Short mmCIF file of C-alpha atoms and ligand atoms in Angstrom, two decimals:
data_model
loop_
_atom_site.label_atom_id
_atom_site.label_comp_id
_atom_site.label_asym_id
_atom_site.label_seq_id
_atom_site.Cartn_x
_atom_site.Cartn_y
_atom_site.Cartn_z
CA MET A 22 29.45 -11.53 -8.29
CA ALA A 23 26.21 -10.66 -8.61
CA SER A 24 23.79 -12.09 -11.73
CA GLN A 25 23.48 -9.78 -14.50
CA HIS A 26 19.95 -10.02 -15.20
CA LYS A 27 18.31 -7.73 -17.17
CA VAL A 28 14.48 -7.20 -15.62
CA LEU A 29 11.70 -4.72 -16.84
CA VAL A 30 9.57 -3.57 -14.18
CA VAL A 31 6.06 -2.61 -15.49
CA GLY A 32 4.48 -0.05 -12.67
CA GLY A 33 6.61 2.35 -10.80
CA GLY A 34 4.57 2.31 -7.74
CA ILE A 35 5.85 1.29 -4.43
CA SER A 36 6.89 -2.00 -5.67
CA GLY A 37 8.04 -1.40 -8.76
CA MET A 38 10.07 1.49 -7.60
CA THR A 39 11.46 -0.46 -4.40
CA LEU A 40 12.51 -3.17 -6.81
CA ALA A 41 14.24 -0.85 -9.55
CA HIS A 42 16.39 0.44 -7.03
CA GLY A 43 17.14 -3.09 -5.15
CA LEU A 44 18.15 -4.71 -8.58
CA ALA A 45 19.87 -1.74 -9.65
CA ARG A 46 22.08 -1.68 -6.60
CA ALA A 47 22.86 -5.08 -7.08
CA GLY A 48 24.30 -4.55 -10.19
CA MET A 49 21.47 -5.93 -12.44
CA ASP A 50 19.89 -3.87 -15.50
CA ALA A 51 16.54 -2.54 -14.13
CA ARG A 52 14.46 -0.12 -16.38
CA VAL A 53 10.74 0.79 -15.09
CA VAL A 54 8.00 1.72 -17.39
CA GLU A 55 5.35 3.68 -15.73
CA SER A 56 1.78 4.69 -18.00
CA GLY A 57 1.29 7.60 -15.65
CA HIS A 58 3.40 10.74 -15.54
CA ARG A 59 5.82 11.49 -12.90
CA MET A 60 3.53 13.86 -10.76
CA ASP A 61 0.52 11.63 -11.08
CA GLN A 62 0.61 11.20 -7.40
CA GLN A 63 -2.30 11.31 -4.95
CA GLY A 64 -2.38 14.09 -2.13
CA THR A 65 -3.16 11.70 0.62
CA GLY A 66 -0.59 9.72 2.66
CA ILE A 67 0.27 6.20 3.46
CA SER A 68 1.54 4.65 6.81
CA LEU A 69 4.24 2.30 6.95
CA LEU A 70 4.76 0.21 9.99
CA GLY A 71 7.81 -1.34 11.05
CA ASN A 72 8.14 -4.31 9.24
CA ALA A 73 7.75 -2.15 6.02
CA LEU A 74 10.91 0.21 7.34
CA ARG A 75 12.70 -2.83 8.22
CA ALA A 76 12.26 -4.44 4.46
CA LEU A 77 13.42 -1.09 3.25
CA ASP A 78 16.27 -0.96 5.63
CA ARG A 79 17.33 -4.40 3.82
CA VAL A 80 17.96 -2.34 0.54
CA GLY A 81 19.17 1.04 2.07
CA LEU A 82 16.01 2.64 1.85
CA ALA A 83 14.93 3.20 5.52
CA ASP A 84 16.52 6.19 6.79
CA SER A 85 15.35 8.24 3.88
CA CYS A 86 11.99 7.44 4.07
CA MET A 87 12.15 7.93 7.68
CA ALA A 88 13.42 11.37 7.29
CA ALA A 89 10.74 12.09 4.55
CA GLY A 90 8.00 11.07 6.77
CA SER A 91 6.71 11.26 10.23
CA GLY A 92 7.08 8.65 12.98
CA TRP A 93 4.11 7.56 15.04
CA ASP A 94 4.32 4.81 18.35
CA THR A 95 0.52 5.00 19.49
CA VAL A 96 -2.72 3.98 18.60
CA SER A 97 -5.36 5.66 20.56
CA VAL A 98 -8.76 4.68 21.04
CA ARG A 99 -11.12 7.37 21.59
CA ASN A 100 -14.89 8.25 21.96
CA ASP A 101 -16.99 10.50 19.85
CA ALA A 102 -15.92 13.31 22.18
CA GLY A 103 -12.31 12.86 21.96
CA GLU A 104 -11.65 10.95 25.50
CA ILE A 105 -9.22 8.26 25.35
CA VAL A 106 -10.90 4.88 26.25
CA ASN A 107 -7.71 2.52 25.17
CA GLU A 108 -4.47 3.48 24.12
CA ARG A 109 -1.58 0.72 22.94
CA ARG A 110 1.72 0.89 21.24
CA PRO A 111 2.23 -1.01 18.07
CA PRO A 112 5.58 -3.42 18.60
CA ARG A 113 8.95 -1.22 17.36
CA ILE A 114 9.32 -3.99 14.73
CA PHE A 115 12.14 -2.15 12.70
CA ARG A 116 14.80 -1.12 15.46
CA PRO A 117 14.27 -0.39 19.24
CA ASP A 118 15.34 3.30 18.67
CA ALA A 119 12.95 3.89 15.66
CA PRO A 120 9.14 4.58 15.50
CA GLY A 121 6.79 1.60 15.54
CA ALA A 122 5.31 3.60 11.90
CA ILE A 123 5.76 6.54 9.90
CA GLY A 124 3.03 8.44 7.93
CA ILE A 125 4.37 9.88 4.58
CA MET A 126 2.79 12.01 2.19
CA ARG A 127 2.57 9.40 -1.05
CA PRO A 128 3.98 12.28 -3.39
CA LYS A 129 6.77 12.43 -0.98
CA LEU A 130 7.69 8.46 -0.63
CA ALA A 131 7.10 8.56 -4.36
CA GLU A 132 10.04 11.12 -4.69
CA VAL A 133 12.54 9.34 -2.59
CA LEU A 134 11.94 6.14 -3.88
CA GLU A 135 12.35 7.31 -7.57
CA GLY A 136 15.37 9.35 -6.17
CA GLN A 137 17.07 6.43 -5.13
CA ALA A 138 15.93 4.19 -8.01
CA LEU A 139 17.64 6.56 -10.48
CA ALA A 140 20.80 7.37 -8.34
CA SER A 141 21.18 3.05 -8.19
CA GLY A 142 21.31 3.35 -12.02
CA ALA A 143 18.07 2.01 -12.99
CA ARG A 144 16.18 3.59 -16.01
CA ILE A 145 12.51 5.23 -15.52
CA ASP A 146 10.16 5.91 -18.62
CA TYR A 147 6.84 7.94 -17.91
CA ARG A 148 4.08 8.04 -19.92
CA THR A 149 4.98 4.26 -21.36
CA THR A 150 3.39 0.60 -21.26
CA VAL A 151 3.90 -2.67 -22.42
CA GLU A 152 1.45 -3.49 -25.10
CA ASP A 153 3.16 -6.83 -26.40
CA ILE A 154 4.61 -9.91 -24.22
CA GLU A 155 5.55 -12.85 -25.94
CA GLN A 156 7.81 -15.56 -24.03
CA ASP A 157 10.43 -18.79 -23.95
CA GLY A 158 12.30 -20.27 -21.88
CA ASN A 159 14.98 -17.38 -21.53
CA GLY A 160 13.06 -14.37 -21.70
CA VAL A 161 10.97 -12.22 -23.03
CA SER A 162 10.57 -10.13 -25.95
CA TYR A 163 8.15 -7.09 -25.69
CA ARG A 164 6.73 -4.38 -27.28
CA LEU A 165 6.33 -1.02 -25.60
CA SER A 166 3.53 1.43 -26.23
CA THR A 167 6.34 3.73 -27.75
CA GLY A 168 6.93 1.47 -30.29
CA GLU A 169 10.12 0.45 -28.97
CA THR A 170 10.72 -3.38 -29.10
CA GLY A 171 13.18 -5.39 -26.75
CA ARG A 172 14.06 -8.50 -24.56
CA CYS A 173 14.51 -9.23 -21.00
CA ASP A 174 15.24 -11.80 -18.75
CA LEU A 175 12.60 -11.24 -16.30
CA LEU A 176 9.30 -9.39 -16.82
CA VAL A 177 7.84 -7.81 -13.58
CA ALA A 178 4.07 -6.94 -13.47
CA ALA A 179 4.17 -4.42 -10.22
CA ASP A 180 1.14 -2.67 -12.07
CA GLY A 181 -1.36 -2.91 -9.46
CA THR A 182 -4.82 -4.15 -8.23
CA TYR A 183 -5.78 -3.77 -11.96
CA SER A 184 -3.01 -5.01 -13.80
CA LYS A 185 -3.20 -5.64 -17.34
CA THR A 186 0.29 -7.28 -17.37
CA ARG A 187 -1.89 -10.21 -14.83
CA CYS A 188 -4.62 -10.43 -17.33
CA LYS A 189 -2.20 -10.66 -20.51
CA VAL A 190 -0.09 -13.73 -18.68
CA PHE A 191 -2.21 -15.07 -16.22
CA GLY A 192 -5.67 -14.82 -18.11
CA GLY A 193 -8.87 -12.28 -17.35
CA GLU A 194 -10.58 -14.71 -15.10
CA TYR A 195 -8.44 -12.99 -11.81
CA GLN A 196 -10.43 -9.88 -11.47
CA PRO A 197 -10.29 -8.40 -8.08
CA ALA A 198 -13.79 -7.92 -6.17
CA TYR A 199 -15.48 -5.53 -3.84
CA ALA A 200 -15.16 -5.94 -0.03
CA GLY A 201 -18.34 -4.17 0.70
CA GLN A 202 -16.30 -1.15 1.96
CA GLY A 203 -15.06 2.13 0.85
CA ALA A 204 -12.38 4.92 2.45
CA TRP A 205 -12.74 8.74 2.68
CA ARG A 206 -9.42 10.38 2.87
CA PHE A 207 -9.03 14.16 3.90
CA THR A 208 -5.32 15.73 3.93
CA VAL A 209 -5.28 18.74 6.15
CA GLU A 210 -2.62 20.61 8.78
CA ARG A 211 -2.09 18.29 11.46
CA PRO A 212 -3.42 19.84 15.29
CA ALA A 213 -0.43 20.19 17.52
CA GLU A 214 -1.47 16.69 19.99
CA PHE A 215 -1.63 14.74 16.97
CA ASP A 216 1.22 12.05 17.16
CA GLY A 217 -0.10 8.71 16.77
CA LEU A 218 -3.28 6.16 15.10
CA VAL A 219 -6.26 8.31 16.52
CA LEU A 220 -9.70 6.28 16.15
CA TYR A 221 -12.74 7.82 17.27
CA LYS A 222 -15.46 5.50 17.95
CA HIS A 223 -18.99 7.08 17.52
CA ARG A 224 -21.33 4.99 19.80
CA ASP A 225 -23.96 4.36 16.71
CA GLY A 226 -20.72 2.06 15.28
CA ARG A 227 -19.16 4.77 12.92
CA ALA A 228 -15.45 5.28 13.17
CA VAL A 229 -12.96 7.67 11.95
CA GLY A 230 -9.37 7.75 12.18
CA GLY A 231 -6.50 9.98 12.21
CA LEU A 232 -2.55 9.41 10.89
CA PRO A 233 0.18 12.14 10.82
CA LEU A 234 1.94 12.25 7.46
CA SER A 235 4.82 14.90 8.51
CA ASP A 236 5.48 17.98 10.76
CA LYS A 237 2.58 19.89 9.22
CA LEU A 238 -0.04 17.49 7.64
CA CYS A 239 -2.14 14.56 8.55
CA TYR A 240 -5.04 12.83 7.24
CA TYR A 241 -8.40 11.68 8.44
CA PHE A 242 -9.95 8.80 7.20
CA PHE A 243 -13.36 7.21 7.35
CA LEU A 244 -14.44 3.62 5.95
CA GLU A 245 -17.96 3.44 5.10
CA ASN A 246 -20.00 0.38 4.77
CA ALA A 247 -21.56 0.49 1.31
CA LYS A 248 -23.41 -2.18 -0.62
CA VAL A 249 -22.25 -0.94 -3.90
CA HIS A 250 -19.45 -0.09 -5.66
CA ALA A 251 -20.09 3.44 -5.55
CA HIS A 252 -17.75 6.54 -7.09
CA MET A 253 -18.22 9.62 -5.58
CA PRO A 254 -19.38 13.13 -7.37
CA GLN A 255 -15.76 14.70 -6.49
CA ASP A 256 -17.49 18.19 -6.57
CA ARG A 257 -19.69 17.44 -3.67
CA LEU A 258 -17.08 15.28 -1.66
CA SER A 259 -16.19 17.87 0.77
CA GLU A 260 -20.05 18.23 1.66
CA MET A 261 -20.24 14.35 1.76
CA PHE A 262 -17.73 13.42 4.00
CA ARG A 263 -18.63 16.14 6.37
CA GLU A 264 -21.94 15.04 6.33
CA ARG A 265 -20.67 11.61 7.54
CA LEU A 266 -19.11 12.91 10.32
CA GLU A 267 -21.71 14.80 11.80
CA GLY A 268 -22.24 13.63 15.58
CA PHE A 269 -18.70 13.53 16.62
CA SER A 270 -17.59 16.19 18.82
CA ALA A 271 -14.10 15.71 19.44
CA PRO A 272 -12.38 19.42 19.55
CA ASP A 273 -9.75 18.53 17.01
CA LEU A 274 -11.95 16.17 14.63
CA LEU A 275 -14.39 19.46 14.45
CA ALA A 276 -11.72 21.69 13.94
CA ALA A 277 -10.16 19.55 10.52
CA ILE A 278 -13.99 18.79 9.65
CA GLY A 279 -14.39 22.87 9.39
CA ARG A 280 -11.25 23.09 7.16
CA CYS A 281 -12.84 20.49 4.61
CA ASP A 282 -14.25 23.06 2.38
CA GLY A 283 -13.63 22.04 -0.85
CA THR A 284 -10.12 23.63 -1.10
CA ARG A 285 -8.03 20.70 0.14
CA TYR A 286 -7.28 16.82 -0.76
CA ILE A 287 -10.20 14.88 -0.62
CA SER A 288 -10.93 11.35 -1.96
CA TYR A 289 -13.61 8.39 -1.67
CA ARG A 290 -12.16 4.98 -2.84
CA PRO A 291 -13.92 1.76 -2.69
CA PHE A 292 -12.13 -1.54 -1.78
CA ASP A 293 -11.45 -3.67 -4.30
CA ILE A 294 -9.19 -7.31 -3.24
CA LEU A 295 -7.90 -9.82 -5.14
CA PHE A 296 -5.26 -12.98 -3.50
CA MET A 297 -3.96 -14.58 -6.87
CA PRO A 298 -2.91 -18.39 -6.51
CA GLN A 299 0.39 -19.80 -6.49
CA PRO A 300 2.64 -19.57 -8.37
CA TRP A 301 2.81 -16.11 -8.44
CA HIS A 302 4.89 -16.44 -11.67
CA ARG A 303 4.30 -17.99 -15.51
CA GLY A 304 7.52 -18.68 -17.23
CA ARG A 305 9.50 -15.36 -16.94
CA VAL A 306 6.73 -12.97 -15.89
CA VAL A 307 6.29 -12.61 -12.15
CA LEU A 308 3.78 -10.38 -10.03
CA VAL A 309 4.61 -8.34 -7.20
CA GLY A 310 2.63 -5.89 -4.96
CA ASP A 311 -1.28 -5.36 -5.39
CA ALA A 312 -0.78 -7.09 -8.79
CA ALA A 313 -0.79 -10.52 -6.72
CA HIS A 314 -2.59 -9.33 -3.56
CA SER A 315 -4.59 -6.53 -3.14
CA VAL A 316 -5.55 -6.32 0.98
CA THR A 317 -7.86 -4.20 2.26
CA PRO A 318 -6.24 -1.45 4.23
CA GLN A 319 -7.31 -1.75 7.65
CA LEU A 320 -3.30 -3.01 8.87
CA THR A 321 -2.34 -0.22 6.67
CA SER A 322 0.10 -3.07 5.03
CA GLY A 323 -0.84 -3.13 1.51
CA GLY A 324 2.44 -0.88 0.77
CA GLY A 325 4.09 -3.03 3.43
CA MET A 326 3.80 -6.32 1.74
CA ALA A 327 4.42 -4.87 -1.98
CA ILE A 328 7.78 -3.61 -0.14
CA GLU A 329 8.56 -6.65 1.33
CA ASP A 330 7.80 -8.63 -2.23
CA ALA A 331 10.23 -6.37 -3.92
CA VAL A 332 13.23 -7.06 -1.33
CA VAL A 333 12.37 -10.73 -0.92
CA LEU A 334 12.56 -10.76 -5.02
CA ILE A 335 15.61 -8.79 -5.07
CA GLU A 336 17.17 -11.09 -2.21
CA GLU A 337 16.60 -14.02 -4.65
CA LEU A 338 17.62 -12.98 -7.79
CA SER A 339 21.10 -11.70 -6.15
CA GLN A 340 21.38 -14.78 -4.38
CA ARG A 341 20.93 -17.50 -7.41
CA THR A 342 22.39 -17.90 -10.71
CA SER A 343 19.21 -19.19 -11.97
CA ILE A 344 16.04 -16.83 -12.69
CA ASP A 345 13.57 -19.44 -12.44
CA ASP A 346 14.65 -21.36 -8.97
CA ALA A 347 14.54 -17.45 -7.80
CA LEU A 348 11.00 -17.03 -8.72
CA VAL A 349 9.89 -20.46 -6.69
CA ALA A 350 11.84 -19.37 -3.47
CA TYR A 351 10.06 -15.88 -3.83
CA GLY A 352 6.78 -17.59 -3.84
CA GLN A 353 7.67 -19.97 -0.74
CA ARG A 354 8.86 -16.67 0.94
CA ARG A 355 5.84 -14.94 0.24
CA GLY A 356 2.49 -16.81 -0.35
CA GLU A 357 1.96 -17.93 3.15
CA ARG A 358 2.94 -14.49 4.97
CA VAL A 359 1.17 -12.33 2.98
CA LYS A 360 -2.45 -14.96 3.15
CA ARG A 361 -2.30 -14.18 6.94
CA VAL A 362 -2.13 -10.80 6.47
CA PHE A 363 -4.86 -10.29 3.83
CA ASP A 364 -7.06 -12.70 5.78
CA ILE A 365 -6.50 -10.38 8.89
CA SER A 366 -6.96 -7.26 7.12
CA LEU A 367 -10.55 -8.88 5.69
CA ALA A 368 -11.42 -10.08 8.55
CA ILE A 369 -11.12 -6.36 10.30
CA CYS A 370 -13.28 -5.08 7.40
CA GLN A 371 -15.84 -7.65 7.82
CA ALA A 372 -16.04 -7.11 11.52
CA GLU A 373 -16.58 -3.48 10.47
CA GLN A 374 -19.56 -4.19 8.65
CA ASP A 375 -21.12 -6.56 11.04
CA PRO A 376 -23.83 -4.56 13.35
CA HIS A 377 -24.01 -7.06 15.98
CA ALA A 378 -19.57 -7.34 16.36
CA ASP A 379 -18.28 -6.39 19.52
CA GLY A 380 -16.55 -3.11 18.63
CA ARG A 381 -13.35 -3.95 20.75
CA ARG A 382 -12.92 -7.40 18.00
CA ALA A 383 -11.50 -4.93 15.30
CA VAL A 384 -8.81 -3.60 17.50
CA GLU A 385 -7.84 -7.04 18.84
CA LEU A 386 -7.42 -8.17 15.17
CA LEU A 387 -5.29 -5.00 14.63
CA PHE A 388 -2.84 -6.34 17.37
CA GLU A 389 -3.17 -9.83 16.38
CA GLY A 390 -2.34 -8.45 12.94
CA TYR A 391 0.64 -6.54 13.94
CA GLY A 392 2.06 -9.65 15.83
CA VAL A 393 2.08 -11.22 12.16
CA LEU A 394 3.85 -8.36 10.49
CA ALA A 395 6.65 -8.52 13.40
CA GLN A 396 7.59 -12.07 12.26
CA PRO A 397 10.75 -12.46 10.03
CA PHE A 398 10.13 -12.53 6.43
C1 FAD B 7 -7.73 3.55 0.77
C2 FAD B 7 -6.16 2.86 1.21
C3 FAD B 7 -5.34 3.20 1.97
C4 FAD B 7 -4.34 2.56 2.00
N1 FAD B 7 -3.44 2.80 2.78
C5 FAD B 7 -2.14 2.20 3.17
C6 FAD B 7 -1.09 2.41 3.99
O1 FAD B 7 -1.41 3.29 4.91
N2 FAD B 7 -0.04 1.43 4.40
C7 FAD B 7 0.33 0.47 3.47
O2 FAD B 7 1.39 0.08 3.51
N3 FAD B 7 -0.71 0.58 2.19
C8 FAD B 7 -1.78 1.09 2.30
N4 FAD B 7 -2.37 0.97 1.18
C9 FAD B 7 -2.32 -0.06 0.17
C10 FAD B 7 -1.13 0.47 -0.62
O3 FAD B 7 -1.49 1.69 -1.32
C11 FAD B 7 -1.39 -0.52 -2.16
O4 FAD B 7 -0.69 -1.78 -1.63
C12 FAD B 7 -0.04 -0.02 -2.61
O5 FAD B 7 0.05 1.12 -3.21
C13 FAD B 7 0.71 -1.09 -3.52
O6 FAD B 7 1.74 -0.78 -4.47
P1 FAD B 7 1.65 -1.37 -5.75
O7 FAD B 7 3.67 -1.00 -6.37
O8 FAD B 7 1.83 -3.06 -5.90
O9 FAD B 7 0.97 -0.78 -6.65
P2 FAD B 7 0.47 0.75 -6.73
O10 FAD B 7 1.01 1.42 -5.81
O11 FAD B 7 -1.01 0.83 -7.27
O12 FAD B 7 1.85 0.78 -8.16
C14 FAD B 7 1.12 0.55 -9.70
C15 FAD B 7 1.99 1.36 -10.39
O13 FAD B 7 1.85 1.02 -11.94
C16 FAD B 7 1.15 1.70 -12.98
N5 FAD B 7 0.54 0.88 -13.94
C17 FAD B 7 -0.83 0.75 -13.79
N6 FAD B 7 -0.97 0.03 -14.85
C18 FAD B 7 -0.12 -0.17 -16.05
C19 FAD B 7 0.49 -0.53 -17.18
N7 FAD B 7 -0.58 -0.98 -18.15
N8 FAD B 7 1.71 0.08 -17.68
C20 FAD B 7 2.84 0.68 -16.74
N9 FAD B 7 2.19 1.21 -15.68
C21 FAD B 7 1.15 0.80 -15.10
C22 FAD B 7 0.33 2.76 -12.04
O14 FAD B 7 0.24 4.05 -12.51
C23 FAD B 7 1.20 2.57 -10.72
O15 FAD B 7 1.77 3.85 -10.70
C24 FAD B 7 -4.09 1.60 1.28
C25 FAD B 7 -4.90 1.33 0.02
C26 FAD B 7 -6.02 2.35 0.11
C27 FAD B 7 -7.13 1.77 -1.37
#
């Protein structure tokens, strides 16, 4: 019989919802408090590689995520005119008959995870957070922003890079650091011939990429090296994005840029990184996902690592009677693997910022990273 732990999950993002679903499915009492509104989801997309699909499958979520997204299987490096320079396939980590990765709109992914978590019996409270936490050897007493007080056996901090829960429990000295780069992301109609990760490299060193997200949509991203942690003016984002892509002449890219007219979703976000030292738990409070490790997105694996964290924690809590033993085992299974993914992602980010680096180095590191991700977790 599965353990009947009562678990409070702070944060209803990718890790929090996966965790709540899996814990409830394993017979535990799982509740999520999420500070945002149910519809607070960005209009951009995310790529889930085969390792993320493999992890989702262990908690019964892979098929519904795949059905809501769009599979892709190639990494195509092109010049600024769109001619293919190099094309490779990422490994099919999940199943030989499933694509190497999927792209999916973030709101769609959130809808799938929320729906599955609710169907499994988890409770989700939006516009709610945790104000106070006090723990003893057997659990955590908490007070929510609604004034409600309660007690749980385990409290999970799934509240992202700027986790307030981490600050409260681990101290304010663990703060994200700026990685010297940020991403422009632009969601637009998908060109018919667009069926994988496409990277257009300009001879002056700039690169722009694109990924399918559904039958109809794709997104383009442009990574900008910037000394300062900038927040760009919202009303000028489209114009600034177009300026940055001047000189690329690939026809599909030109058509997409032409539609970047202020009427569609566009964003700029600087990369803040963090890797928490082990252990990732203090007493009965444990960190998962970006709250424990925020990686740069070059390997498109922050979400995949968050999903794997959730799955490992579900497995350890389900298989062991002692929560304390489960938390130690969780940290042991995750620490080294996530550090390798963090390091490779950062190495690509740094290679992209090095004016003397050979452009091929980033692609080699990308495939080295895919090799790490393919290993069992
Ligand atoms: C530009 C960019 C592109 C990326 N692309 C990819 C990609 O293609 N593939 C990939 O796998 N990863 C990608 N990532 C990384 C990925 O988005 C994150 O790793 C992932 O979202 C982490 O999930 P999480 O659940 O840990 O945190 P989050 O998704 O950040 O969720 C945290 C949740 O906690 C809530 N919250 C915050 N504070 C509180 C509080 N005090 N109380 C209650 N709730 C709170 C937030 O509202 C949020 O819903 C990208 C990241 C960036 C910046």
